Each structure stands twice: as C-alpha cells, then as structure tokens.
C-alpha cells in the first residue's frame, strides 16, 4: 500500500492542473450571469456558500466557468474524500451505467448492492455478525436506523445531543439541534426525540465521564432507561463544529446503552471512510456501535447511504419493512466499490493523518499569532478552529464569516460550522497535494492577518 504525496501520479480522470489560479474576481462575469439565471429559476430557500458555477473538479482543485482554479478545502462537505472524478470511481460507474442504470433492488437484485454491504460489514468496527441496508442520503440512513432500533427494542424514545446534526427530513430535523437555518418555521417535529448535553471540552470544563453522567442522569430522570430505543450520536460532531467529546464520554454512553438494552447508533455520515484517520471515528473511541450510519464519503460523490450493524438488530424488521425505489442504486454502488478500492490501495487513512499534522502545525502558529482561536480540534482531515473575540471565550461569527469570504475571494473554498457560527472547518479531499494544502493554510493565515490589522 502506498501513501499519497505531492508526487503521486494523477488519480483522477480529467487533466486539471493542480494549481490555484485566479483570472477574474470571484465570482467572475460568467458566474454572475449564471447566478442571475439561478435566482430566476431556483428556489431562494436553497443556499450556496460561494456564488460560482463549476465546470470541472479533480484532486484538490475546483475549476469555475470563468476559468478560476480554486483549492478545495471542503470536498462538497466531506463527500469527495477520494477526490472528484477519481479514476476507479469513474471507471466503475461508467461500466455499470453501460450495463444497466436501475432495476430497483426490491424488484430484481444485483451483485453490486451485496458487495457494498459485504464491504461495510467487514470495514465497520466489531467482528460480530453484521447486516447492512442501503439508501440514498444521510438523513434517510438516520431515519432507517431509528426505525430499525424501534422495531428491535419495541421502544420509542430517541436520544440525541446538543449541537448534533442528523439531516433535514422531518424526523432528522427534529433530531438536529440548530434552529437556523435547518428547522426554523418547519415544525411541528416528530415526537419522542429528547436532547441531552454533549461533552464540549473547550467550553464545559468537564471530563468525559462527568459529561456522560449528566447526559445519563437526564435520560434516567426525564425519559426512563427502559423507554429509550436508541442513543444517536456523532463521534465527532460535524455541522455542530467538529466537537470532539472529552475522552471517556462516548465509551460511557455505549456502556450505559449496553446495560439498558438501548441501541447505540453512531452517526458516522461525516466522520466515516478514512476522513478522521481511521475507517470510522468510533475506532478512536475504542467502541463498537450497535448500528452505524454512513453516507457522504462512501461513494466518491454519488448519492448512497447505509445502515450497518448487529445481525439480530438489522434482521428484527419484518421483511419488506426497509427499502426505497432508488436505495443502493447500481451506479452508486459501483462508485462506492471504486472509492473503497482507492482508500485501501492508496492508504488514505495514513494520508488523513499526514493532513492533520500539516493543518495543525499551521493552525497552532495562527492561534499564537492572532489570539482569537479558542480551540483547534478534530482528527485526520476533519479539522476546525473556533473563533472568539481576543482574550475571551465570546464567539465571533462576524470575523468567522469575514475570513471565510476573504478566503473564497482568494480562491480557497472553506466552510463554516458551529451552533454559534464561529467555527471555520477544513475537509480537504484526502488526495490533495502537500503544496496545495500548505498554500491553502497560508492563504487562510493571510486573511486573518488582514482582518485583524
Ligand atoms: C450530512 C449529515 C447528515 C445528513 O446527510 P444528507 O445526505 O445531507 O441527508 C446526517 N448526519 C451527519 C452527521 C451529517 O454530517
């Protein structure tokens, strides 16, 4: 197994040069013209971080209609971990599309679906017998994990956490913490969802065990352990701002779930598939979830999601109880198999750890120089900084948004996150070159320098 580096051969099918290059302002005239068409045609309820339109993307570069090459520090929200248009993904899905594009697995079956389930059963933590079921989106996977847990336990309550994010469908919107923009004016939400405190080491001053005791006490006193079907938690919170719980927090929850007959569900939709420097972030916690939800990084950009877990739980649902017209689409399955092959062959777990080291080195210097960074956190190629007013713990969403916009104008795609809107998060493709990564971190540092001048 090799590890990607600056000198690795090109692993994507288009011939995009791996350099940042701006030939117009961001957005350029052609993007502006398309933006005007978009405004007339697309619901304004659908947001966009950058007002540009893309024609090509590959490796660590996104090319827009005006010919600007931007460094990709977002991977389309942790999706294109193997890079855009990765060779094995494109080869696999092209071959599959030429054979057939859809049958509906619930009508006539195909091998690709089974192969993806076999891979998931093998790659997820724990060597117990497992089963998987495939869907299209992350939210759909979370909904189905809850359905499965309820069918297995014959209980109804679902426990989620402060700052958690699980999707935008009715059930998952109710499970998501943040009201704006995800929930505002969209109620009523589904019943039997209970939110308990999260471990937030930069702000709560608690050990993992203390934070878990708070959460468990709430479950016991306000819900009743024998009423709870599932505890659903992201081992590192994504949209919530890459909050890594204090050591011991997640294992204590797993322990409590196990002894109370509660299904423990790790939502690894953002953290899965090498992103954090392991196949799954649960491995950093030394835990084995009962069920695990995956999506985003699974299929190199194609829509695919899954629930994987203990055979006796997954098989507790009546036959025909799980499914959907498109779930486990054959083209998406072929893309997933290509994507997993790249992760294994190129050792993207090791590459994620290298990316962590490079980013943290830059960010530690930045924190010392600026005094406005409360916390540098995350694992692997999932790293964030929480931005505050100098010498305090007061969130600074204005500065965060100003820096993000300045980075965009300089051709670096960065994303924000966090309940307080004060987190800048970095999710580069795992195949990004060292030189592009270093350049992106340098541009980010320069924007801080300018903003704080
Ligand atoms: C993105 C995300 C979801 C929702 O996935 P969609 O594909 O957008 O429905 C759920 N959980 C987590 C942790 C996520 O990051």
Short mmCIF file of C-alpha atoms and ligand atoms in Angstrom, two decimals:
data_model
loop_
_atom_site.label_atom_id
_atom_site.label_comp_id
_atom_site.label_asym_id
_atom_site.label_seq_id
_atom_site.Cartn_x
_atom_site.Cartn_y
_atom_site.Cartn_z
CA UNK A 1 0.00 0.00 0.00
CA UNK A 2 1.36 3.39 -0.96
CA UNK A 3 0.58 6.70 0.64
CA UNK A 4 -0.41 9.69 -1.44
CA UNK A 5 2.03 12.52 -1.54
CA UNK A 6 2.83 15.51 -3.61
CA UNK A 7 4.48 13.34 -6.25
CA UNK A 8 1.76 10.69 -6.58
CA UNK A 9 0.55 10.01 -10.11
CA UNK A 10 -2.77 11.60 -11.01
CA UNK A 11 -5.66 9.62 -9.56
CA UNK A 12 -8.44 11.49 -11.34
CA UNK A 13 -9.60 11.24 -14.93
CA UNK A 14 -9.63 14.90 -16.01
CA UNK A 15 -6.44 16.79 -16.71
CA UNK A 16 -6.89 19.60 -14.19
CA UNK A 17 -3.61 21.23 -13.29
CA UNK A 18 -3.13 21.19 -9.50
CA UNK A 19 -2.55 24.92 -9.00
CA UNK A 20 -4.60 27.78 -7.60
CA UNK A 21 -5.12 30.40 -10.31
CA UNK A 22 -7.47 33.37 -10.40
CA UNK A 23 -8.15 35.00 -13.76
CA UNK A 24 -11.17 37.09 -12.70
CA UNK A 25 -12.69 38.30 -9.45
CA UNK A 26 -14.71 35.68 -7.52
CA UNK A 27 -17.42 35.50 -8.80
CA UNK A 28 -16.40 36.27 -12.40
CA UNK A 29 -18.73 37.61 -15.11
CA UNK A 30 -19.89 34.19 -16.35
CA UNK A 31 -20.72 33.04 -12.80
CA UNK A 32 -22.59 36.29 -12.20
CA UNK A 33 -24.66 35.73 -15.35
CA UNK A 34 -25.49 32.17 -14.24
CA UNK A 35 -26.29 33.40 -10.75
CA UNK A 36 -28.91 35.69 -12.28
CA UNK A 37 -30.45 32.71 -14.10
CA UNK A 38 -30.32 30.73 -10.88
CA UNK A 39 -32.15 33.44 -8.96
CA UNK A 40 -34.93 33.37 -11.56
CA UNK A 41 -35.13 29.55 -11.69
CA UNK A 42 -34.07 28.05 -8.35
CA UNK A 43 -35.87 28.45 -5.03
CA UNK A 44 -34.14 31.00 -2.85
CA UNK A 45 -34.58 28.51 0.00
CA UNK A 46 -31.63 26.53 -1.42
CA UNK A 47 -28.43 28.15 -0.15
CA UNK A 48 -24.89 28.32 -1.64
CA UNK A 49 -21.60 29.08 0.10
CA UNK A 50 -19.92 30.55 -3.00
CA UNK A 51 -21.75 32.28 -5.86
CA UNK A 52 -19.69 30.47 -8.52
CA UNK A 53 -20.53 27.72 -11.03
CA UNK A 54 -18.24 24.75 -11.57
CA UNK A 55 -17.22 23.11 -14.85
CA UNK A 56 -14.60 20.62 -13.65
CA UNK A 57 -13.05 19.33 -10.44
CA UNK A 58 -10.27 16.85 -9.72
CA UNK A 59 -7.70 16.18 -7.00
CA UNK A 60 -7.64 19.29 -4.81
CA UNK A 61 -8.87 21.77 -7.44
CA UNK A 62 -12.28 23.12 -8.46
CA UNK A 63 -12.46 24.98 -11.80
CA UNK A 64 -15.22 27.55 -12.39
CA UNK A 65 -16.89 28.78 -15.58
CA UNK A 66 -14.66 31.86 -15.70
CA UNK A 67 -11.50 29.73 -15.64
CA UNK A 68 -10.62 30.27 -11.97
CA UNK A 69 -8.95 27.32 -10.21
CA UNK A 70 -9.83 27.18 -6.50
CA UNK A 71 -8.29 25.00 -3.79
CA UNK A 72 -10.92 22.62 -2.42
CA UNK A 73 -10.91 22.59 1.41
CA UNK A 74 -14.50 21.35 1.63
CA UNK A 75 -14.84 18.23 -0.58
CA UNK A 76 -18.50 19.13 -1.17
CA UNK A 77 -18.99 18.70 2.63
CA UNK A 78 -16.75 15.67 3.24
CA UNK A 79 -18.04 13.74 0.21
CA UNK A 80 -15.23 13.59 -2.36
CA UNK A 81 -12.64 12.17 0.02
CA UNK A 82 -11.04 10.25 -2.86
CA UNK A 83 -11.13 13.46 -4.94
CA UNK A 84 -13.52 14.45 -7.69
CA UNK A 85 -13.75 12.23 -10.76
CA UNK A 86 -11.42 9.70 -9.14
CA UNK A 87 -10.29 7.11 -11.68
CA UNK A 88 -11.67 3.94 -10.05
CA UNK A 89 -14.97 5.68 -9.31
CA UNK A 90 -15.43 6.91 -12.88
CA UNK A 91 -14.30 3.59 -14.39
CA UNK A 92 -16.63 1.59 -12.16
CA UNK A 93 -19.71 3.73 -12.62
CA UNK A 94 -19.16 4.08 -16.40
CA UNK A 95 -19.01 0.31 -16.84
CA UNK A 96 -22.07 -0.15 -14.64
CA UNK A 97 -24.06 2.56 -16.47
CA UNK A 98 -23.37 0.81 -19.76
CA UNK A 99 -24.83 -2.45 -18.39
CA UNK A 100 -27.86 -1.09 -16.54
CA UNK A 101 -28.70 2.02 -14.53
CA UNK A 102 -31.58 0.83 -12.35
CA UNK A 103 -33.77 -2.17 -11.64
CA UNK A 104 -34.83 -1.34 -8.05
CA UNK A 105 -33.11 -3.80 -5.71
CA UNK A 106 -36.54 -4.59 -4.20
CA UNK A 107 -37.74 -5.83 -7.63
CA UNK A 108 -34.76 -7.60 -9.25
CA UNK A 109 -31.43 -7.77 -7.44
CA UNK A 110 -27.79 -7.20 -8.47
CA UNK A 111 -24.39 -8.13 -7.10
CA UNK A 112 -23.05 -4.58 -6.55
CA UNK A 113 -25.53 -3.98 -3.71
CA UNK A 114 -24.44 -7.17 -1.96
CA UNK A 115 -20.75 -6.34 -2.49
CA UNK A 116 -21.16 -2.90 -0.87
CA UNK A 117 -22.95 -4.49 2.10
CA UNK A 118 -20.18 -7.09 2.43
CA UNK A 119 -17.56 -4.32 2.40
CA UNK A 120 -19.46 -2.30 5.03
CA UNK A 121 -19.90 -5.35 7.26
CA UNK A 122 -16.19 -6.02 7.06
CA UNK A 123 -14.88 -2.43 7.42
CA UNK A 124 -17.09 -1.21 10.31
CA UNK A 125 -15.92 -1.78 13.91
CA UNK A 126 -16.51 -5.16 15.59
CA UNK A 127 -16.14 -8.71 14.31
CA UNK A 128 -19.68 -9.84 15.23
CA UNK A 129 -22.11 -10.91 12.52
CA UNK A 130 -23.47 -7.87 10.68
CA UNK A 131 -26.02 -6.88 8.05
CA UNK A 132 -26.39 -3.68 6.03
CA UNK A 133 -29.17 -1.91 4.14
CA UNK A 134 -28.60 0.79 1.51
CA UNK A 135 -30.37 4.12 0.96
CA UNK A 136 -29.67 7.39 -0.87
CA UNK A 137 -28.99 10.16 1.62
CA UNK A 138 -27.61 10.54 5.11
CA UNK A 139 -30.95 11.65 6.52
CA UNK A 140 -32.58 8.54 5.07
CA UNK A 141 -29.96 6.33 6.72
CA UNK A 142 -30.57 8.00 10.11
CA UNK A 143 -34.36 7.63 9.74
CA UNK A 144 -33.97 3.96 8.92
CA UNK A 145 -31.56 3.36 11.81
CA UNK A 146 -34.24 4.78 14.14
CA UNK A 147 -36.93 2.61 12.51
CA UNK A 148 -34.75 -0.47 13.00
CA UNK A 149 -33.94 0.37 16.63
CA UNK A 150 -37.63 0.92 17.42
CA UNK A 151 -38.65 -2.35 15.74
CA UNK A 152 -35.93 -4.26 17.64
CA UNK A 153 -36.47 -2.75 21.10
CA UNK A 154 -40.24 -2.16 20.83
CA UNK A 155 -39.49 1.22 22.47
CA UNK A 156 -40.00 4.72 21.06
CA UNK A 157 -37.73 7.33 22.63
CA UNK A 158 -34.72 8.59 20.68
CA UNK A 159 -31.90 10.40 22.49
CA UNK A 160 -29.81 12.98 20.64
CA UNK A 161 -27.27 15.61 21.73
CA UNK A 162 -26.79 19.36 21.88
CA UNK A 163 -25.08 20.67 18.71
CA UNK A 164 -26.00 17.43 16.89
CA UNK A 165 -26.83 17.30 13.19
CA UNK A 166 -28.67 14.41 11.58
CA UNK A 167 -30.41 15.82 8.49
CA UNK A 168 -33.33 17.85 7.16
CA UNK A 169 -36.23 15.39 6.76
CA UNK A 170 -38.99 15.66 9.35
CA UNK A 171 -37.63 13.07 11.78
CA UNK A 172 -33.99 14.07 11.34
CA UNK A 173 -34.81 17.80 11.51
CA UNK A 174 -36.28 17.08 14.92
CA UNK A 175 -33.07 15.26 15.84
CA UNK A 176 -30.91 18.17 14.63
CA UNK A 177 -30.14 20.81 17.27
CA UNK A 178 -29.73 24.10 15.44
CA UNK A 179 -32.87 26.01 14.52
CA UNK A 180 -31.44 28.38 11.90
CA UNK A 181 -31.39 27.51 9.05
CA UNK A 182 -32.36 23.86 9.50
CA UNK A 183 -35.64 23.92 11.46
CA UNK A 184 -36.95 27.48 11.51
CA UNK A 185 -40.69 27.65 10.59
CA UNK A 186 -40.73 23.96 9.56
CA UNK A 187 -42.42 22.40 12.61
CA UNK A 188 -44.19 20.52 14.03
CA UNK A 189 -41.44 18.00 14.59
CA UNK A 190 -41.75 14.28 15.30
CA UNK A 191 -42.44 13.28 18.91
CA UNK A 192 -40.27 11.16 21.25
CA UNK A 193 -36.99 12.93 20.48
CA UNK A 194 -35.01 14.01 23.58
CA UNK A 195 -31.90 16.20 23.56
CA UNK A 196 -29.25 15.83 26.26
CA UNK A 197 -25.96 17.67 26.95
CA UNK A 198 -22.91 16.95 24.81
CA UNK A 199 -19.33 16.88 26.03
CA UNK A 200 -17.77 20.12 24.74
CA UNK A 201 -14.25 20.23 26.23
CA UNK A 202 -13.38 23.76 25.04
CA UNK A 203 -16.44 25.19 26.85
CA UNK A 204 -17.91 22.89 29.52
CA UNK A 205 -14.79 22.26 31.63
CA UNK A 206 -15.96 18.69 32.33
CA UNK A 207 -14.21 15.37 31.95
CA UNK A 208 -15.78 12.88 29.56
CA UNK A 209 -17.09 10.84 32.48
CA UNK A 210 -18.68 13.88 34.18
CA UNK A 211 -20.35 14.96 30.92
CA UNK A 212 -21.62 11.41 30.35
CA UNK A 213 -23.02 11.30 33.90
CA UNK A 214 -25.00 14.48 33.17
CA UNK A 215 -26.40 13.04 29.95
CA UNK A 216 -27.20 9.67 31.54
CA UNK A 217 -28.86 11.26 34.55
CA UNK A 218 -31.12 13.22 32.17
CA UNK A 219 -32.03 10.01 30.35
CA UNK A 220 -32.83 8.19 33.57
CA UNK A 221 -34.79 11.01 35.23
CA UNK A 222 -36.57 12.58 32.26
CA UNK A 223 -37.16 9.69 29.84
CA UNK A 224 -36.66 6.37 31.66
CA UNK A 225 -33.94 3.94 30.54
CA UNK A 226 -36.47 1.25 29.59
CA UNK A 227 -38.33 3.67 27.30
CA UNK A 228 -35.30 4.51 25.13
CA UNK A 229 -34.97 2.76 21.76
CA UNK A 230 -31.76 4.45 20.66
CA UNK A 231 -28.97 6.86 21.55
CA UNK A 232 -27.81 8.57 18.35
CA UNK A 233 -24.52 10.47 18.42
CA UNK A 234 -21.84 11.68 16.03
CA UNK A 235 -18.47 10.52 17.46
CA UNK A 236 -17.14 13.89 16.24
CA UNK A 237 -19.92 16.39 15.60
CA UNK A 238 -19.91 17.73 12.04
CA UNK A 239 -22.20 20.71 11.47
CA UNK A 240 -22.03 21.35 15.24
CA UNK A 241 -18.42 22.49 14.77
CA UNK A 242 -16.18 19.39 14.83
CA UNK A 243 -16.66 18.99 18.57
CA UNK A 244 -14.54 16.06 19.76
CA UNK A 245 -16.02 14.84 23.06
CA UNK A 246 -13.67 14.51 26.04
CA UNK A 247 -12.05 11.05 26.40
CA UNK A 248 -14.39 8.56 28.05
CA UNK A 249 -17.65 10.33 27.11
CA UNK A 250 -18.62 8.10 24.17
CA UNK A 251 -17.48 4.82 25.83
CA UNK A 252 -19.57 5.69 28.93
CA UNK A 253 -22.64 6.19 26.74
CA UNK A 254 -22.02 2.86 24.98
CA UNK A 255 -21.67 1.17 28.34
CA UNK A 256 -24.95 2.66 29.58
CA UNK A 257 -26.75 1.72 26.33
CA UNK A 258 -25.48 -1.86 26.52
CA UNK A 259 -26.61 -2.40 30.08
CA UNK A 260 -30.00 -0.72 29.47
CA UNK A 261 -31.00 -2.57 26.29
CA UNK A 262 -30.68 0.65 24.24
CA UNK A 263 -29.43 0.50 20.65
CA UNK A 264 -26.30 2.66 20.36
CA UNK A 265 -26.17 4.33 16.93
CA UNK A 266 -23.00 6.10 15.76
CA UNK A 267 -23.85 8.63 13.06
CA UNK A 268 -20.63 8.45 11.02
CA UNK A 269 -22.07 10.13 7.95
CA UNK A 270 -19.44 12.91 8.10
CA UNK A 271 -16.69 11.09 10.02
CA UNK A 272 -16.65 7.79 8.12
CA UNK A 273 -14.48 6.41 5.34
CA UNK A 274 -10.92 7.45 6.34
CA UNK A 275 -11.86 11.09 7.00
CA UNK A 276 -10.62 11.10 10.61
CA UNK A 277 -7.54 8.91 10.09
CA UNK A 278 -9.37 5.63 10.68
CA UNK A 279 -12.05 3.87 8.68
CA UNK A 280 -14.52 5.17 11.28
CA UNK A 281 -14.20 7.69 14.14
CA UNK A 282 -15.69 5.11 16.55
CA UNK A 283 -12.32 3.36 16.38
CA UNK A 284 -10.60 6.35 18.05
CA UNK A 285 -13.01 5.85 20.98
CA UNK A 286 -12.39 2.11 21.14
CA UNK A 287 -16.13 1.44 20.85
CA UNK A 288 -18.26 -0.94 18.82
CA UNK A 289 -21.61 0.69 17.95
CA UNK A 290 -24.71 -1.50 17.57
CA UNK A 291 -25.62 0.38 14.38
CA UNK A 292 -23.61 2.80 12.29
CA UNK A 293 -24.93 5.20 9.65
CA UNK A 294 -22.75 6.14 6.68
CA UNK A 295 -23.14 8.32 3.57
CA UNK A 296 -21.07 11.33 2.34
CA UNK A 297 -17.56 9.86 1.76
CA UNK A 298 -18.84 6.42 0.83
CA UNK A 299 -19.18 6.71 -2.95
CA UNK A 300 -16.87 9.41 -4.36
CA UNK A 301 -19.72 11.87 -4.94
CA UNK A 302 -22.61 9.59 -5.91
CA UNK A 303 -25.67 9.55 -3.63
CA UNK A 304 -25.50 6.45 -1.44
CA UNK A 305 -26.01 5.81 2.27
CA UNK A 306 -26.18 2.81 4.57
CA UNK A 307 -27.11 1.42 7.95
CA UNK A 308 -24.78 -1.34 9.15
CA UNK A 309 -24.99 -3.25 12.39
CA UNK A 310 -25.59 -6.30 14.52
CA UNK A 311 -27.38 -9.02 12.53
CA UNK A 312 -30.01 -9.63 15.23
CA UNK A 313 -30.96 -5.93 15.26
CA UNK A 314 -30.87 -5.43 11.47
CA UNK A 315 -32.92 -8.60 10.93
CA UNK A 316 -35.56 -7.68 13.57
CA UNK A 317 -37.53 -5.70 10.98
CA UNK A 318 -40.34 -7.56 9.14
CA UNK A 319 -39.46 -8.49 5.51
CA UNK A 320 -40.24 -5.58 3.18
CA UNK A 321 -40.08 -3.08 6.05
CA UNK A 322 -36.92 -1.41 4.69
CA UNK A 323 -36.25 -0.06 1.23
CA UNK A 324 -36.99 2.70 -1.24
CA UNK A 325 -37.11 2.98 -5.04
CA UNK A 326 -33.52 4.12 -5.52
CA UNK A 327 -31.79 2.82 -2.37
CA UNK A 328 -28.47 1.19 -3.31
CA UNK A 329 -28.67 2.32 -6.94
CA UNK A 330 -26.30 0.14 -9.04
CA UNK A 331 -24.30 3.10 -10.41
CA UNK A 332 -23.83 4.49 -6.88
CA UNK A 333 -22.79 1.01 -5.66
CA UNK A 334 -20.16 0.75 -8.41
CA UNK A 335 -18.87 4.19 -7.40
CA UNK A 336 -18.67 3.07 -3.75
CA UNK A 337 -16.65 -0.02 -4.65
CA UNK A 338 -14.25 2.16 -6.68
CA UNK A 339 -13.97 4.62 -3.84
CA UNK A 340 -13.27 1.92 -1.22
CA UNK A 341 -10.63 0.38 -3.54
CA UNK A 342 -8.82 3.74 -3.74
CA UNK A 343 -8.94 4.20 0.05
CA UNK A 344 -7.35 0.78 0.55
CA UNK A 345 -4.79 0.93 -2.24
CA UNK A 346 -3.63 4.50 -1.53
CA UNK A 347 -3.78 4.09 2.25
CA UNK A 348 -5.92 7.19 2.71
CA UNK A 349 -6.09 6.52 6.46
CA UNK A 350 -2.38 7.33 6.68
CA UNK A 351 -2.85 10.29 4.34
CA UNK A 352 -5.60 11.72 6.57
CA UNK A 353 -3.15 11.62 9.50
CA UNK A 354 -0.50 13.45 7.45
CA UNK A 355 -3.08 16.09 6.52
CA UNK A 356 -3.92 16.50 10.22
CA UNK A 357 -0.26 17.08 11.08
CA UNK A 358 0.19 19.66 8.32
CA UNK A 359 -3.00 21.56 9.16
CA UNK A 360 -2.43 21.55 12.93
CA UNK A 361 1.11 22.88 12.55
CA UNK A 362 -0.17 25.87 10.56
CA UNK A 363 -3.13 26.43 12.89
CA UNK A 364 -1.07 26.33 16.08
CA UNK A 365 1.11 29.13 14.73
CA UNK A 366 -2.00 31.04 13.67
CA UNK A 367 -3.54 30.66 17.14
CA UNK A 368 -0.38 32.04 18.78
CA UNK A 369 -0.14 34.96 16.37
CA UNK A 370 -3.79 36.04 16.45
CA UNK A 371 -5.08 35.25 19.96
CA UNK A 372 -8.61 34.77 18.58
CA UNK A 373 -8.64 30.97 18.32
CA UNK A 374 -10.26 29.30 21.32
CA UNK A 375 -9.69 25.77 20.12
CA UNK A 376 -8.07 23.76 17.33
CA UNK A 377 -9.84 20.43 17.13
CA UNK A 378 -10.81 17.44 15.05
CA UNK A 379 -8.99 14.39 13.76
CA UNK A 380 -7.39 13.50 10.45
CA UNK A 381 -8.61 15.59 7.54
CA UNK A 382 -11.52 16.90 9.64
CA UNK A 383 -10.03 19.89 11.48
CA UNK A 384 -11.65 23.10 12.69
CA UNK A 385 -10.86 26.27 14.62
CA UNK A 386 -13.30 28.00 16.94
CA UNK A 387 -13.00 31.78 16.62
CA UNK A 388 -13.59 34.17 19.56
CA UNK A 389 -13.04 37.82 20.45
CA UNK A 390 -9.42 38.31 21.56
CA UNK A 391 -8.74 37.32 25.16
CA UNK A 392 -12.26 35.95 25.78
CA UNK A 393 -14.48 32.97 25.06
CA UNK A 394 -17.10 35.10 23.33
CA UNK A 395 -17.90 33.69 19.87
CA UNK A 396 -17.07 35.83 16.88
CA UNK A 397 -19.34 34.76 14.00
CA UNK A 398 -18.74 38.08 12.17
CA UNK A 399 -14.98 37.57 11.99
CA UNK A 400 -15.51 33.91 11.04
CA UNK A 401 -17.76 34.84 8.14
CA UNK A 402 -15.45 37.68 7.07
CA UNK A 403 -12.45 35.32 6.95
CA UNK A 404 -14.41 32.66 5.06
CA UNK A 405 -15.50 35.22 2.44
CA UNK A 406 -11.95 36.59 2.14
CA UNK A 407 -10.64 33.03 1.57
CA UNK A 408 -13.25 32.48 -1.15
CA UNK A 409 -12.18 35.70 -2.86
CA UNK A 410 -8.58 34.39 -2.81
CA UNK A 411 -9.60 31.07 -4.37
CA UNK A 412 -9.75 28.83 -1.30
CA UNK A 413 -13.05 27.04 -0.60
CA UNK A 414 -13.55 26.88 3.18
CA UNK A 415 -16.73 26.14 5.13
CA UNK A 416 -18.09 27.47 8.41
CA UNK A 417 -19.97 25.49 11.08
CA UNK A 418 -20.99 25.51 14.73
CA UNK A 419 -24.07 26.37 16.77
CA UNK A 420 -22.65 29.89 17.24
CA UNK A 421 -21.46 30.23 13.61
CA UNK A 422 -17.89 30.79 14.80
CA UNK A 423 -16.16 27.68 13.51
CA UNK A 424 -14.04 27.51 10.37
CA UNK A 425 -13.81 23.89 9.26
CA UNK A 426 -11.45 22.18 6.85
CA UNK A 427 -12.36 19.00 4.97
CA UNK A 428 -9.87 18.70 2.10
CA UNK A 429 -10.01 15.73 -0.26
CA UNK A 430 -7.61 13.10 1.11
CA UNK A 431 -5.78 13.14 -2.22
CA UNK A 432 -4.88 16.85 -2.06
CA UNK A 433 -1.17 17.54 -2.61
CA UNK A 434 1.01 18.88 0.21
CA UNK A 435 1.73 22.01 -1.81
CA UNK A 436 -1.95 22.88 -2.33
CA UNK A 437 -2.70 22.15 1.33
CA UNK A 438 0.17 24.35 2.55
CA UNK A 439 -0.87 27.10 0.15
CA UNK A 440 -4.48 26.98 1.38
CA UNK A 441 -3.34 27.23 5.02
CA UNK A 442 -1.12 30.17 4.11
CA UNK A 443 -3.98 31.99 2.38
CA UNK A 444 -6.16 31.42 5.45
CA UNK A 445 -3.46 32.83 7.74
CA UNK A 446 -3.08 35.90 5.48
CA UNK A 447 -6.82 36.60 5.67
CA UNK A 448 -6.62 36.59 9.49
CA UNK A 449 -3.68 38.96 9.34
CA UNK A 450 -5.59 41.36 7.05
CA UNK A 451 -8.86 41.12 9.01
CA UNK A 452 -7.17 41.79 12.38
CA UNK A 453 -4.87 44.55 11.14
C1 LIG B 1 -24.66 15.43 6.39
C2 LIG B 1 -25.07 14.67 7.57
C3 LIG B 1 -26.33 14.05 7.65
C4 LIG B 1 -27.37 14.19 6.57
O1 LIG B 1 -26.94 13.68 5.33
P1 LIG B 1 -27.71 14.11 3.99
O2 LIG B 1 -27.09 13.24 2.95
O3 LIG B 1 -27.45 15.56 3.78
O4 LIG B 1 -29.14 13.81 4.22
C5 LIG B 1 -26.61 13.31 8.78
N1 LIG B 1 -25.71 13.17 9.78
C6 LIG B 1 -24.49 13.74 9.73
C7 LIG B 1 -23.53 13.53 10.86
C8 LIG B 1 -24.13 14.53 8.64
O5 LIG B 1 -22.93 15.13 8.61
#
